Short mmCIF file of C-alpha atoms in Angstrom, two decimals:
data_model
loop_
_atom_site.label_atom_id
_atom_site.label_comp_id
_atom_site.label_asym_id
_atom_site.label_seq_id
_atom_site.Cartn_x
_atom_site.Cartn_y
_atom_site.Cartn_z
CA MET A 1 120.13 82.43 71.53
CA MET A 2 121.22 85.32 73.70
CA THR A 3 122.88 88.29 71.97
CA THR A 4 124.31 91.53 73.35
CA SER A 5 122.18 93.94 71.35
CA PHE A 6 121.02 95.70 74.51
CA SER A 7 124.42 96.52 75.98
CA THR A 8 125.25 99.71 74.08
CA THR A 9 121.95 101.38 74.94
CA ALA A 10 122.09 100.25 78.56
CA THR A 11 125.67 101.46 78.98
CA ARG A 12 124.72 104.79 77.44
CA CYS A 13 121.94 105.12 80.00
CA GLU A 14 124.27 104.17 82.85
CA ASN A 15 126.82 106.74 81.71
CA LYS A 16 124.11 109.40 81.42
CA CYS A 17 122.99 108.69 84.98
CA ALA A 18 126.56 108.93 86.22
CA THR A 19 127.18 112.15 84.30
CA MET A 20 124.07 113.75 85.74
CA GLY A 21 125.07 112.67 89.24
CA ARG A 22 128.50 114.27 88.82
CA ARG A 23 126.92 117.42 87.36
CA ARG A 24 124.74 117.83 90.42
CA ARG A 25 127.73 117.58 92.76
CA LYS A 26 129.66 120.08 90.67
CA ASN A 27 126.80 122.58 90.68
CA SER A 28 125.89 122.22 94.33
CA SER A 29 128.15 122.60 97.32
CA ALA A 30 125.74 120.69 99.58
CA PRO A 31 123.71 117.51 99.29
CA ILE A 32 119.97 117.49 98.96
CA ALA A 33 118.14 119.11 101.86
CA SER A 34 117.60 116.99 104.95
CA SER A 35 114.27 115.43 105.83
CA SER A 36 113.40 118.43 107.94
CA SER A 37 112.81 120.50 104.79
CA SER A 38 109.17 121.38 104.18
CA SER A 39 109.13 119.87 100.70
CA SER A 40 110.40 116.41 101.58
CA SER A 41 108.53 116.11 104.89
CA SER A 42 105.10 116.68 103.36
CA SER A 43 102.80 114.24 101.58
CA LEU A 44 103.52 113.55 97.92
CA VAL A 45 99.88 112.76 97.14
CA PRO A 46 98.76 116.32 96.15
CA GLU A 47 101.69 116.63 93.74
CA THR A 48 100.99 113.18 92.26
CA LEU A 49 97.31 113.94 91.74
CA LYS A 50 98.20 117.25 90.12
CA GLU A 51 100.61 115.56 87.71
CA MET A 52 98.06 112.86 86.88
CA ALA A 53 95.39 115.47 86.15
CA SER A 54 97.70 117.32 83.75
CA ASP A 55 99.21 114.26 82.08
CA PRO A 56 97.39 113.51 78.79
CA GLU A 57 98.63 109.90 78.83
CA PHE A 58 97.10 109.20 82.23
CA GLN A 59 93.89 110.90 81.16
CA ASN A 60 93.70 108.90 77.92
CA THR A 61 94.19 105.62 79.79
CA SER A 62 91.54 106.62 82.31
CA THR A 63 89.07 107.42 79.54
CA ARG A 64 89.69 104.11 77.77
CA LEU A 65 89.42 102.23 81.05
CA LYS A 66 85.99 103.71 81.72
CA ALA A 67 84.86 103.04 78.16
CA PHE A 68 86.07 99.47 77.68
CA GLY A 69 86.94 98.04 81.10
CA GLN A 70 90.19 96.55 82.40
CA LYS A 71 89.73 93.06 80.93
CA ALA A 72 89.26 94.41 77.41
CA LEU A 73 92.36 96.61 77.68
CA THR A 74 94.39 93.69 79.02
CA ARG A 75 93.31 91.50 76.08
CA GLU A 76 94.19 94.28 73.64
CA GLU A 77 97.61 94.63 75.25
CA ALA A 78 98.27 90.88 74.90
CA LYS A 79 97.24 90.98 71.23
CA LYS A 80 99.73 93.75 70.53
CA ARG A 81 102.52 91.69 72.07
CA ARG A 82 101.45 88.61 70.12
CA ARG A 83 101.40 90.51 66.79
CA ALA A 84 104.82 91.95 67.57
CA LEU A 85 106.22 88.49 68.26
CA GLU A 86 104.66 87.05 65.10
CA ASN A 87 106.27 89.87 63.12
CA VAL A 88 109.70 88.82 64.41
CA GLY A 89 109.07 85.15 63.70
CA VAL A 90 107.97 83.84 67.09
CA ASN A 91 104.73 81.90 66.67
CA GLU A 92 104.86 79.53 69.63
CA SER A 93 103.85 80.08 73.24
CA PHE A 94 106.38 81.15 75.85
CA ALA A 95 106.15 77.76 77.59
CA SER A 96 106.80 75.97 74.32
CA TYR A 97 109.65 78.36 73.48
CA ILE A 98 111.43 77.41 76.71
CA GLU A 99 111.22 73.70 75.95
CA THR A 100 112.25 74.24 72.30
CA ASN A 101 115.39 75.91 73.64
CA LYS A 102 116.18 72.97 75.96
CA GLY A 103 114.73 74.51 79.10
CA SER A 104 112.72 72.74 81.80
CA ALA A 105 108.93 72.70 81.62
CA LEU A 106 107.15 75.35 83.66
CA GLU A 107 105.63 73.36 86.48
CA ARG A 108 105.68 73.34 90.26
CA GLN A 109 107.83 70.42 91.33
CA LEU A 110 108.39 71.70 94.88
CA PRO A 111 106.43 73.91 97.29
CA PRO A 112 107.34 77.60 96.86
CA SER A 113 109.56 79.11 99.54
CA ILE A 114 108.40 82.69 98.88
CA LEU A 115 104.95 83.98 99.80
CA GLN A 116 104.51 87.29 97.98
CA VAL A 117 101.59 89.41 99.15
CA ASN A 118 100.34 92.43 97.24
CA ILE A 119 98.55 93.98 100.18
CA GLY A 120 97.02 96.93 98.31
CA ILE A 121 97.25 98.98 95.12
CA TYR A 122 97.01 102.43 96.73
CA CYS A 123 100.21 104.46 96.37
CA ASN A 124 101.31 108.04 96.91
CA GLN A 125 103.09 107.88 93.53
CA ALA A 126 102.02 107.03 89.97
CA CYS A 127 105.25 105.92 88.27
CA SER A 128 105.42 105.76 84.49
CA HIS A 129 106.84 102.19 84.50
CA CYS A 130 104.48 100.75 87.13
CA HIS A 131 103.19 97.31 86.14
CA VAL A 132 100.61 97.50 88.94
CA GLU A 133 99.28 100.90 87.77
CA SER A 134 99.25 102.12 91.36
CA SER A 135 98.20 105.65 92.26
CA PRO A 136 96.50 107.70 95.00
CA LEU A 137 93.18 107.04 93.23
CA ARG A 138 93.14 103.32 94.06
CA VAL A 139 91.98 103.66 97.63
CA GLU A 140 89.49 100.79 97.78
CA GLU A 141 91.81 98.05 96.51
CA THR A 142 93.31 96.97 99.81
CA MET A 143 93.47 93.75 101.82
CA SER A 144 90.75 93.12 104.40
CA ARG A 145 91.34 91.84 107.92
CA GLU A 146 89.71 88.52 107.00
CA THR A 147 92.02 87.98 104.03
CA ARG A 148 95.09 89.04 106.00
CA GLU A 149 94.23 86.52 108.73
CA ARG A 150 93.87 83.79 106.09
CA VAL A 151 97.29 84.68 104.65
CA GLU A 152 98.72 84.30 108.15
CA PHE A 153 97.00 80.92 108.50
CA ILE A 154 98.62 79.70 105.26
CA LEU A 155 101.99 81.08 106.36
CA GLU A 156 101.76 79.18 109.65
CA LYS A 157 100.84 75.91 107.90
CA SER A 158 103.54 76.27 105.21
CA GLU A 159 106.73 75.07 106.87
CA GLY A 160 108.78 75.49 103.70
CA VAL A 161 108.04 79.20 103.31
CA THR A 162 111.16 81.12 104.34
CA THR A 163 110.29 84.55 102.88
CA LEU A 164 107.26 86.81 103.24
CA ASP A 165 107.53 89.44 100.49
CA VAL A 166 105.10 92.31 101.03
CA THR A 167 104.46 94.60 98.09
CA GLY A 168 101.87 97.01 96.65
CA GLY A 169 101.23 99.92 95.75
CA ALA A 170 102.89 101.42 98.72
CA PRO A 171 102.37 98.45 101.06
CA GLU A 172 103.03 100.49 104.21
CA LEU A 173 99.91 102.58 103.49
CA ALA A 174 97.63 99.53 103.54
CA PRO A 175 95.70 99.33 106.84
CA GLU A 176 96.71 95.68 107.41
CA PHE A 177 100.44 96.08 106.64
CA ARG A 178 101.69 96.42 110.20
CA ASN A 179 99.38 93.71 111.49
CA LEU A 180 100.71 91.28 108.88
CA VAL A 181 104.35 92.10 109.58
CA ARG A 182 103.91 92.04 113.35
CA ASN A 183 102.03 88.74 113.39
CA ALA A 184 104.34 87.05 110.87
CA ARG A 185 107.42 87.92 112.91
CA LYS A 186 105.78 86.72 116.13
CA MET A 187 104.68 83.49 114.44
CA LYS A 188 107.89 82.50 112.64
CA GLY A 189 110.59 84.37 114.56
CA ASP A 190 114.03 84.72 113.00
CA ALA A 191 113.37 81.78 110.65
CA LEU A 192 111.32 84.06 108.36
CA LYS A 193 112.71 86.78 106.12
CA ILE A 194 110.21 89.62 105.79
CA ILE A 195 110.62 92.02 102.87
CA ASP A 196 109.02 95.44 102.55
CA ARG A 197 109.08 96.72 98.97
CA CYS A 198 109.30 100.41 99.74
CA ASN A 199 109.10 103.42 97.45
CA LEU A 200 110.96 105.52 100.09
CA THR A 201 108.71 108.58 99.73
CA VAL A 202 106.15 106.81 101.93
CA PHE A 203 108.28 107.81 104.93
CA TYR A 204 106.85 111.33 104.60
CA GLU A 205 103.18 110.44 104.37
CA PRO A 206 100.93 111.24 107.36
CA GLY A 207 101.02 108.51 109.99
CA GLN A 208 104.34 107.07 108.79
CA GLU A 209 106.60 109.11 111.05
CA ASP A 210 107.63 105.95 112.95
CA LEU A 211 107.90 103.67 109.90
CA GLY A 212 111.66 103.28 110.10
CA ALA A 213 111.51 102.37 113.77
CA PHE A 214 108.74 99.83 113.07
CA LEU A 215 110.74 98.14 110.30
CA LYS A 216 113.81 97.99 112.51
CA GLU A 217 111.88 96.59 115.48
CA HIS A 218 110.50 93.72 113.39
CA ASP A 219 113.75 93.06 111.48
CA VAL A 220 112.22 93.80 108.09
CA THR A 221 114.46 93.79 105.02
CA VAL A 222 113.87 96.93 102.95
CA VAL A 223 113.96 96.69 99.16
CA ALA A 224 113.67 100.24 97.87
CA SER A 225 113.11 101.51 94.35
CA LEU A 226 115.66 104.02 93.05
CA PRO A 227 115.80 103.87 89.23
CA CYS A 228 118.74 106.27 88.99
CA TYR A 229 121.19 108.13 91.21
CA SER A 230 120.37 111.40 89.46
CA GLU A 231 117.45 113.62 90.41
CA ALA A 232 116.33 114.39 86.85
CA ASN A 233 116.15 110.77 85.70
CA THR A 234 114.39 109.57 88.86
CA ASP A 235 111.80 112.35 88.88
CA LYS A 236 111.11 111.86 85.18
CA GLN A 237 110.15 108.24 85.81
CA ARG A 238 108.58 108.49 89.26
CA GLY A 239 107.29 112.05 89.64
CA ARG A 240 108.45 115.48 90.76
CA GLY A 241 110.04 115.56 94.21
CA VAL A 242 110.55 111.80 94.45
CA PHE A 243 114.34 111.85 94.35
CA GLU A 244 114.70 114.40 97.14
CA ARG A 245 112.38 112.45 99.43
CA SER A 246 114.08 109.18 98.47
CA ILE A 247 117.52 110.48 99.43
CA ASP A 248 116.18 111.76 102.75
CA ALA A 249 114.53 108.40 103.47
CA LEU A 250 117.74 106.53 102.66
CA LYS A 251 119.60 108.76 105.12
CA GLU A 252 117.00 107.96 107.78
CA LEU A 253 117.39 104.24 107.11
CA ASN A 254 121.18 104.53 107.32
CA ALA A 255 120.81 106.28 110.67
CA LEU A 256 118.82 103.25 111.87
CA GLY A 257 121.63 100.93 110.76
CA TYR A 258 120.04 99.84 107.48
CA GLY A 259 122.57 99.25 104.73
CA ILE A 260 125.48 99.64 107.15
CA GLU A 261 127.89 96.70 107.15
CA GLY A 262 127.89 94.74 110.38
CA THR A 263 124.44 95.77 111.61
CA GLY A 264 122.55 92.87 110.03
CA ARG A 265 119.91 95.28 108.70
CA THR A 266 119.55 94.89 104.96
CA LEU A 267 118.75 97.78 102.64
CA ASP A 268 118.63 96.78 98.98
CA LEU A 269 117.97 99.10 96.05
CA MET A 270 116.04 98.24 92.90
CA TYR A 271 116.92 99.65 89.47
CA ASN A 272 114.77 99.47 86.37
CA PRO A 273 115.60 101.06 83.00
CA GLY A 274 114.11 104.40 82.02
CA GLY A 275 113.29 103.24 78.51
CA ALA A 276 112.97 100.35 76.07
CA PHE A 277 116.25 98.63 76.83
CA LEU A 278 117.59 95.97 79.19
CA PRO A 279 119.39 96.73 82.45
CA PRO A 280 123.18 96.98 82.51
CA GLU A 281 125.13 94.20 84.23
CA GLN A 282 123.92 94.14 87.82
CA SER A 283 127.29 93.84 89.54
CA LYS A 284 128.85 96.72 87.58
CA LEU A 285 125.86 99.00 88.13
CA GLU A 286 125.96 98.23 91.86
CA VAL A 287 129.53 99.51 92.00
CA ALA A 288 128.49 102.73 90.25
CA TYR A 289 125.48 103.22 92.54
CA LYS A 290 127.53 102.68 95.69
CA SER A 291 130.22 105.08 94.55
CA GLU A 292 127.82 107.83 93.46
CA LEU A 293 125.47 107.65 96.45
CA LYS A 294 128.33 107.50 98.95
CA GLU A 295 130.27 110.36 97.39
CA ALA A 296 127.31 112.63 96.74
CA TYR A 297 125.12 111.99 99.78
CA GLY A 298 127.00 109.77 102.21
CA ILE A 299 124.48 106.96 101.63
CA GLU A 300 125.26 103.26 101.98
CA PHE A 301 123.20 100.23 101.00
CA SER A 302 123.55 96.45 100.88
CA ASN A 303 122.82 95.23 97.32
CA LEU A 304 121.51 96.54 94.03
CA PHE A 305 118.95 94.52 92.07
CA THR A 306 118.19 95.14 88.40
CA LEU A 307 114.69 94.57 87.09
CA THR A 308 113.68 94.45 83.42
CA ASN A 309 110.63 96.52 82.49
CA MET A 310 107.84 94.07 81.73
CA PRO A 311 105.89 94.88 78.52
CA ILE A 312 102.61 95.23 80.42
CA LYS A 313 100.36 97.98 81.78
CA ARG A 314 101.88 101.49 81.82
CA PHE A 315 105.12 100.38 80.19
CA ALA A 316 103.15 98.60 77.46
CA ASP A 317 101.25 101.85 76.88
CA PHE A 318 104.57 103.68 76.60
CA LEU A 319 105.87 101.17 74.04
CA HIS A 320 102.69 101.50 71.98
CA ARG A 321 102.80 105.32 72.01
CA GLU A 322 106.45 105.30 70.95
CA LYS A 323 105.79 102.57 68.34
CA LYS A 324 108.42 100.40 70.01
CA THR A 325 106.39 97.33 70.96
CA GLU A 326 107.83 95.18 68.18
CA GLU A 327 111.35 96.50 68.74
CA TYR A 328 111.18 95.74 72.47
CA MET A 329 109.67 92.29 72.06
CA LYS A 330 112.40 91.47 69.52
CA LEU A 331 114.99 92.68 72.04
CA LEU A 332 113.59 90.34 74.69
CA VAL A 333 113.49 87.36 72.32
CA ASP A 334 116.93 88.01 70.85
CA ASN A 335 118.36 88.01 74.36
CA PHE A 336 116.46 84.96 75.61
CA ASN A 337 118.62 83.13 78.14
CA VAL A 338 117.73 79.54 78.95
CA SER A 339 119.69 79.79 82.21
CA ALA A 340 117.39 82.61 83.28
CA ALA A 341 114.39 80.51 82.26
CA GLU A 342 115.52 77.81 84.69
CA ASN A 343 115.49 80.33 87.54
CA VAL A 344 112.39 82.42 86.86
CA MET A 345 110.75 83.47 90.12
CA CYS A 346 107.43 81.78 89.36
CA ARG A 347 109.10 78.42 90.02
CA ASP A 348 109.55 79.33 93.70
CA VAL A 349 106.91 81.96 94.55
CA VAL A 350 103.16 82.15 94.97
CA SER A 351 101.59 85.57 94.60
CA ILE A 352 98.56 86.68 96.62
CA LYS A 353 96.42 89.62 95.51
CA TRP A 354 94.89 92.04 98.00
CA ASP A 355 91.52 90.28 97.56
CA GLY A 356 93.03 86.84 98.26
CA SER A 357 93.27 85.60 94.67
CA LEU A 358 96.21 83.32 93.88
CA TYR A 359 98.73 83.71 91.03
CA ASP A 360 102.08 82.34 89.90
CA CYS A 361 103.72 85.77 90.04
CA ASP A 362 102.98 89.45 90.55
CA PHE A 363 102.99 90.11 86.80
CA ASN A 364 100.38 87.42 86.15
CA GLN A 365 98.40 88.93 89.01
CA GLN A 366 98.19 92.29 87.27
CA LEU A 367 97.05 90.58 84.07
CA ASP A 368 94.56 88.42 85.99
CA ILE A 369 96.16 85.16 84.82
CA GLY A 370 95.31 82.82 87.68
CA LEU A 371 96.76 79.45 88.62
CA LEU A 372 96.54 77.01 85.72
CA GLY A 373 94.00 74.19 85.62
CA ALA A 374 90.27 73.74 86.09
CA LYS A 375 90.84 72.29 89.57
CA ALA A 376 93.51 74.79 90.61
CA PRO A 377 92.69 76.80 93.74
CA LYS A 378 91.50 80.33 93.04
CA THR A 379 91.91 82.09 96.39
CA VAL A 380 93.61 81.76 99.77
CA PHE A 381 90.38 80.29 101.09
CA ASP A 382 90.82 77.27 98.77
CA VAL A 383 94.17 76.15 100.21
CA GLU A 384 95.57 75.08 103.57
CA SER A 385 99.24 75.63 102.70
CA VAL A 386 101.49 76.28 99.70
CA GLU A 387 102.01 72.52 99.41
CA ASP A 388 98.51 72.39 97.88
CA ILE A 389 99.74 73.86 94.58
CA VAL A 390 102.62 71.42 94.01
CA GLY A 391 102.22 69.62 90.69
CA LEU A 392 100.41 72.46 88.93
CA LYS A 393 101.71 73.78 85.64
CA ILE A 394 102.80 77.41 85.81
CA ALA A 395 100.67 79.83 83.82
CA SER A 396 102.57 81.94 81.30
CA ASP A 397 102.01 84.25 78.34
CA ASN A 398 104.03 86.39 75.95
CA HIS A 399 104.94 89.01 78.60
CA CYS A 400 107.10 86.36 80.29
CA PHE A 401 109.93 86.96 77.80
CA GLY A 402 110.72 89.95 80.03
CA CYS A 403 111.94 87.62 82.79
CA THR A 404 114.29 85.56 80.59
CA ALA A 405 116.16 88.24 78.62
CA GLY A 406 119.84 88.91 79.22
CA SER A 407 120.76 88.17 82.82
CA GLY A 408 117.13 87.49 83.58
CA SER A 409 114.86 89.44 85.87
CA SER A 410 113.00 88.82 89.09
CA CYS A 411 111.93 90.60 92.24
CA GLY A 412 115.36 89.59 93.55
CA GLY A 413 117.24 91.01 90.59
CA ALA A 414 119.28 89.17 87.95
CA ILE A 415 118.88 85.39 87.90
CA ALA A 416 121.53 84.22 85.43
#
């Protein structure tokens, strides 16, 4: 079923990013200012709040949210995707579509090995693509001590869990982040991989001056978002000043041994497209990223992961405004890859919300699509270990086509 209709647009974007990176080097005899500069060493929150207040799209969403509530907006979003799919001839559910195309049924045959914890929605940024809709306004949505301790209990009882994947928001800004990381490392030792999904600019928020040293001390793998190696493209998607701070943070991480071959400290970067197209081939884009970042800024990193923009939340709003919902859903369906469907992350992950609710993946979490079945556990307080969800069918909906298009997409990058 898969076609290559996305490749021209993606390559054009990749070339544009590369061109802009070269232009910056040509126009500037020095790399971006070091982290001692006043702009990159200060909090990004005031700038983010200012941009949100002046952005008519954010204001419109806020007004609609107050008027109708989150559940109503989520239902409306799903209806738009369903109409778009019907218009391109797809009338069956995502789960049925997989089986029609000779894929395996979506069900949990084995205990998940990845425990993904969204520890809080608060963030110092408000990125245009964010499927979590994080921002500095979401202060109250953060994990409590009681819930964090229950997550640790489940982790201890789940012998098959080999990865603790901590995300947000900006997870480092959640009050329980360091407690969770510290206790998980003490509990599981070197047998557990701990991931911090970092936006990089968090390094320059108050109280985070020792963040790099903390991550190094507890052997935390850093997966950092950098949607382009050009300043203009990155700031357009993630906010003014983000690229400069990101480059400075990457330099700090390199100085701590992160991303440097032979140190054992992993620094991965995450790319997502800046528009309604699929990512370029992951391996080729990694080569370009490594070349550009090394040449322009002396930065090294371990791996690049590509992530498809899911047609939900802020990106769904973007598609609707640009009248591209149907075009994008057709792109996802036309590039459906059954090999990717066999490896979707929901088959091997359980997602925990900041309030302890359980989900099959982080995307379902943001759409409030809980574990499937009347007797399925609802929160961390309903289970003893991840083994308790074996045998459940995996919940899915029409947004899931985003994970099976092209080379596939997951929190660990391409999957096919």
